[in-house]
GROMACS .gro file of C-alpha atoms in nm:
model
  194
    1MET     CA    1  -0.954   1.955  -0.927
    2LEU     CA    2  -0.935   1.585  -0.840
    3ARG     CA    3  -1.094   1.361  -1.100
    4ILE     CA    4  -1.183   0.993  -1.077
    5LEU     CA    5  -1.272   0.730  -1.334
    6ASP     CA    6  -1.638   0.638  -1.287
    7ALA     CA    7  -1.657   0.259  -1.311
    8ARG     CA    8  -2.015   0.272  -1.444
    9THR     CA    9  -1.951   0.501  -1.738
   10GLY     CA   10  -1.576   0.469  -1.789
   11GLU     CA   11  -1.557   0.850  -1.798
   12SER     CA   12  -1.344   1.085  -1.594
   13VAL     CA   13  -1.562   1.287  -1.356
   14PRO     CA   14  -1.488   1.542  -1.082
   15ALA     CA   15  -1.451   1.374  -0.744
   16ALA     CA   16  -1.626   1.673  -0.587
   17PRO     CA   17  -1.891   1.858  -0.791
   18ALA     CA   18  -1.830   2.191  -0.620
   19ARG     CA   19  -1.510   2.303  -0.457
   20ARG     CA   20  -1.565   2.321  -0.084
   21GLY     CA   21  -1.903   2.150  -0.125
   22LEU     CA   22  -1.980   1.854   0.100
   23THR     CA   23  -1.896   1.519  -0.060
   24ARG     CA   24  -2.005   1.188   0.088
   25ILE     CA   25  -1.774   0.888   0.046
   26GLU     CA   26  -1.953   0.558   0.095
   27ALA     CA   27  -1.730   0.253   0.134
   28HIS     CA   28  -1.922  -0.067   0.060
   29ALA     CA   29  -1.761  -0.358   0.243
   30TYR     CA   30  -1.956  -0.681   0.221
   31GLY     CA   31  -1.739  -0.919   0.421
   32PRO     CA   32  -1.461  -0.919   0.675
   33ASP     CA   33  -1.187  -1.010   0.427
   34PRO     CA   34  -0.879  -0.843   0.272
   35THR     CA   35  -1.083  -0.721  -0.027
   36ALA     CA   36  -1.310  -0.525   0.210
   37LEU     CA   37  -0.996  -0.387   0.373
   38ARG     CA   38  -0.869  -0.276   0.030
   39VAL     CA   39  -1.203  -0.103  -0.035
   40LEU     CA   40  -1.171   0.085   0.296
   41LEU     CA   41  -0.809   0.176   0.225
   42THR     CA   42  -0.899   0.311  -0.121
   43ALA     CA   43  -1.189   0.513   0.023
   44ASP     CA   44  -0.960   0.650   0.294
   45LEU     CA   45  -0.706   0.768   0.036
   46LEU     CA   46  -0.981   0.935  -0.164
   47VAL     CA   47  -1.106   1.113   0.150
   48ARG     CA   48  -0.756   1.235   0.236
   49ALA     CA   49  -0.693   1.362  -0.118
   50LEU     CA   50  -1.022   1.555  -0.120
   51GLU     CA   51  -0.954   1.704   0.223
   52LEU     CA   52  -0.607   1.817   0.114
   53GLY     CA   53  -0.783   2.013  -0.160
   54GLY     CA   54  -1.017   2.177   0.092
   55THR     CA   55  -1.326   1.967   0.023
   56PRO     CA   56  -1.529   1.871   0.331
   57VAL     CA   57  -1.598   1.498   0.334
   58TRP     CA   58  -1.846   1.285   0.522
   59THR     CA   59  -1.759   0.914   0.532
   60SER     CA   60  -1.979   0.613   0.583
   61LEU     CA   61  -1.943   0.236   0.577
   62THR     CA   62  -2.221   0.044   0.409
   63ALA     CA   63  -2.223  -0.320   0.510
   64PRO     CA   64  -2.480  -0.591   0.577
   65ARG     CA   65  -2.397  -0.562   0.947
   66ASP     CA   66  -2.156  -0.381   1.175
   67GLN     CA   67  -1.816  -0.546   1.136
   68PRO     CA   68  -1.599  -0.480   1.442
   69GLU     CA   69  -1.319  -0.701   1.305
   70LEU     CA   70  -1.304  -0.490   0.988
   71ARG     CA   71  -1.301  -0.171   1.195
   72THR     CA   72  -1.016  -0.310   1.409
   73ALA     CA   73  -0.815  -0.405   1.100
   74GLY     CA   74  -0.883  -0.063   0.949
   75ALA     CA   75  -0.760   0.111   1.263
   76ARG     CA   76  -0.445  -0.102   1.258
   77LEU     CA   77  -0.378   0.014   0.900
   78ALA     CA   78  -0.434   0.379   1.005
   79ILE     CA   79  -0.760   0.402   0.809
   80ARG     CA   80  -0.983   0.669   0.958
   81PRO     CA   81  -1.301   0.536   1.118
   82PHE     CA   82  -1.606   0.532   0.890
   83GLU     CA   83  -1.951   0.579   1.042
   84PHE     CA   84  -2.175   0.276   1.002
   85SER     CA   85  -2.434   0.392   0.749
   86ARG     CA   86  -2.729   0.242   0.936
   87ASP     CA   87  -2.648   0.463   1.235
   88LEU     CA   88  -2.669   0.784   1.032
   89ALA     CA   89  -2.960   1.013   0.983
   90SER     CA   90  -3.047   1.057   0.618
   91GLY     CA   91  -3.068   1.388   0.442
   92LEU     CA   92  -2.742   1.571   0.431
   93GLY     CA   93  -2.877   1.810   0.175
   94GLU     CA   94  -2.717   1.805  -0.164
   95ALA     CA   95  -2.402   1.613  -0.078
   96GLN     CA   96  -2.275   1.416  -0.377
   97ALA     CA   97  -2.214   1.051  -0.299
   98LEU     CA   98  -1.908   0.870  -0.429
   99HIS     CA   99  -1.919   0.495  -0.386
  100VAL     CA  100  -1.610   0.279  -0.336
  101VAL     CA  101  -1.697  -0.086  -0.400
  102ARG     CA  102  -1.559  -0.423  -0.500
  103ARG     CA  103  -1.523  -0.450  -0.875
  104ASP     CA  104  -1.799  -0.714  -0.891
  105SER     CA  105  -2.048  -0.489  -0.707
  106VAL     CA  106  -2.050  -0.177  -0.925
  107GLU     CA  107  -2.417  -0.210  -1.024
  108THR     CA  108  -2.545  -0.270  -0.670
  109VAL     CA  109  -2.497   0.082  -0.530
  110GLY     CA  110  -2.706   0.397  -0.548
  111GLU     CA  111  -2.663   0.710  -0.756
  112GLY     CA  112  -2.330   0.879  -0.796
  113PRO     CA  113  -1.990   0.797  -0.938
  114VAL     CA  114  -1.838   0.461  -0.849
  115VAL     CA  115  -1.474   0.376  -0.779
  116ALA     CA  116  -1.425   0.004  -0.837
  117VAL     CA  117  -1.161  -0.189  -0.646
  118ALA     CA  118  -1.040  -0.530  -0.762
  119GLU     CA  119  -1.035  -0.819  -0.524
  120VAL     CA  120  -0.749  -0.942  -0.310
  121GLU     CA  121  -0.634  -1.293  -0.389
  122TRP     CA  122  -0.511  -1.463  -0.072
  123VAL     CA  123  -0.266  -1.731  -0.183
  124PRO     CA  124  -0.241  -2.058   0.011
  125GLY     CA  125   0.061  -2.047   0.233
  126ALA     CA  126  -0.007  -1.689   0.334
  127GLY     CA  127  -0.199  -1.819   0.634
  128GLY     CA  128  -0.565  -1.833   0.721
  129GLU     CA  129  -0.865  -1.990   0.563
  130PRO     CA  130  -1.075  -1.813   0.300
  131ALA     CA  131  -1.370  -1.612   0.426
  132GLY     CA  132  -1.717  -1.670   0.287
  133GLY     CA  133  -1.692  -1.403   0.014
  134GLY     CA  134  -1.388  -1.562  -0.147
  135GLY     CA  135  -1.185  -1.246  -0.086
  136GLY     CA  136  -0.936  -1.423   0.135
  137PRO     CA  137  -0.919  -1.513   0.500
  138ALA     CA  138  -1.114  -1.339   0.768
  139VAL     CA  139  -0.963  -1.002   0.855
  140PRO     CA  140  -0.817  -1.107   1.194
  141THR     CA  141  -0.584  -1.343   1.007
  142VAL     CA  142  -0.408  -1.053   0.831
  143LEU     CA  143  -0.368  -0.847   1.148
  144PRO     CA  144  -0.037  -1.006   1.257
  145TYR     CA  145   0.138  -0.866   0.947
  146ASP     CA  146   0.328  -0.537   0.963
  147PRO     CA  147   0.056  -0.275   0.897
  148SER     CA  148   0.285  -0.068   0.671
  149ALA     CA  149   0.376  -0.376   0.469
  150LEU     CA  150   0.013  -0.480   0.433
  151ARG     CA  151  -0.082  -0.125   0.324
  152LEU     CA  152   0.197  -0.123   0.066
  153ALA     CA  153   0.101  -0.468  -0.061
  154LEU     CA  154  -0.263  -0.360  -0.104
  155LEU     CA  155  -0.175  -0.023  -0.260
  156GLY     CA  156   0.124  -0.141  -0.464
  157VAL     CA  157  -0.107  -0.283  -0.729
  158PRO     CA  158  -0.336  -0.054  -0.932
  159ARG     CA  159  -0.683  -0.066  -0.777
  160GLY     CA  160  -0.833  -0.215  -1.094
  161GLU     CA  161  -0.601  -0.517  -1.079
  162THR     CA  162  -0.624  -0.810  -0.842
  163ALA     CA  163  -0.383  -0.775  -0.550
  164ARG     CA  164  -0.214  -1.108  -0.487
  165LEU     CA  165  -0.104  -1.156  -0.128
  166ASP     CA  166   0.134  -1.434  -0.041
  167PRO     CA  167   0.428  -1.463   0.197
  168ALA     CA  168   0.677  -1.343  -0.069
  169THR     CA  169   0.467  -1.036  -0.156
  170LEU     CA  170   0.425  -0.943   0.210
  171GLU     CA  171   0.799  -0.991   0.275
  172GLU     CA  172   0.885  -0.770  -0.023
  173ALA     CA  173   0.639  -0.505   0.099
  174ALA     CA  174   0.793  -0.524   0.448
  175ARG     CA  175   1.141  -0.464   0.300
  176ALA     CA  176   1.007  -0.171   0.096
  177ALA     CA  177   0.840  -0.022   0.405
  178GLN     CA  178   1.165  -0.056   0.599
  179ALA     CA  179   1.359   0.112   0.315
  180LEU     CA  180   1.110   0.399   0.310
  181ARG     CA  181   1.144   0.441   0.686
  182GLY     CA  182   1.524   0.447   0.647
  183ALA     CA  183   1.508   0.704   0.369
  184HIS     CA  184   1.273   0.919   0.577
  185ARG     CA  185   1.510   0.906   0.875
  186LEU     CA  186   1.805   0.994   0.648
  187LEU     CA  187   1.619   1.296   0.509
  188GLY     CA  188   1.542   1.411   0.862
  189VAL     CA  189   1.909   1.386   0.959
  190GLN     CA  190   2.019   1.577   0.647
  191ARG     CA  191   1.768   1.855   0.711
  192ARG     CA  192   1.883   1.897   1.070
  193ALA     CA  193   2.251   1.898   0.962
  194GLY     CA  194   2.191   2.142   0.674
   0.00000   0.00000   0.00000
């Protein structure tokens, strides 16, 4: 059974209360910046892990407004689309809600366990101007980077720690992504030859 650390209580809790019971994952993204992208990426990984275990998951994006630029960036990073929460009918029965939020927003969400995600620090020289929320530049600025490298850079730091993005970090992540691709190709060749 997958367990998560609830940011409100500090306790380990089941990610899904009942095996094969519907679980709702709500990603709370408050601005079109790299921190919001990290929140979506973390929620996406949680969804995938639950689905691998056979748990049905319903996903939603809670945001002050629809954010097409965030959706575009999410698609580029291979994050599954989240339904905009204002477009959804309420009342999915007894589905437990898990909230994935910025670390500074833990107390602003409804009932249910909370997964807190630390902010992304966009370092000058990495390109772009900071967005209003202070989480870095607007999302379109990060789109030119290799999606695999950006994913690795955002996931390469534990979710409770600030992810620092700068040109050196992104270059290192790009090299690591390339090495992983090479290792994957090598394994494929060895399997075919064996």
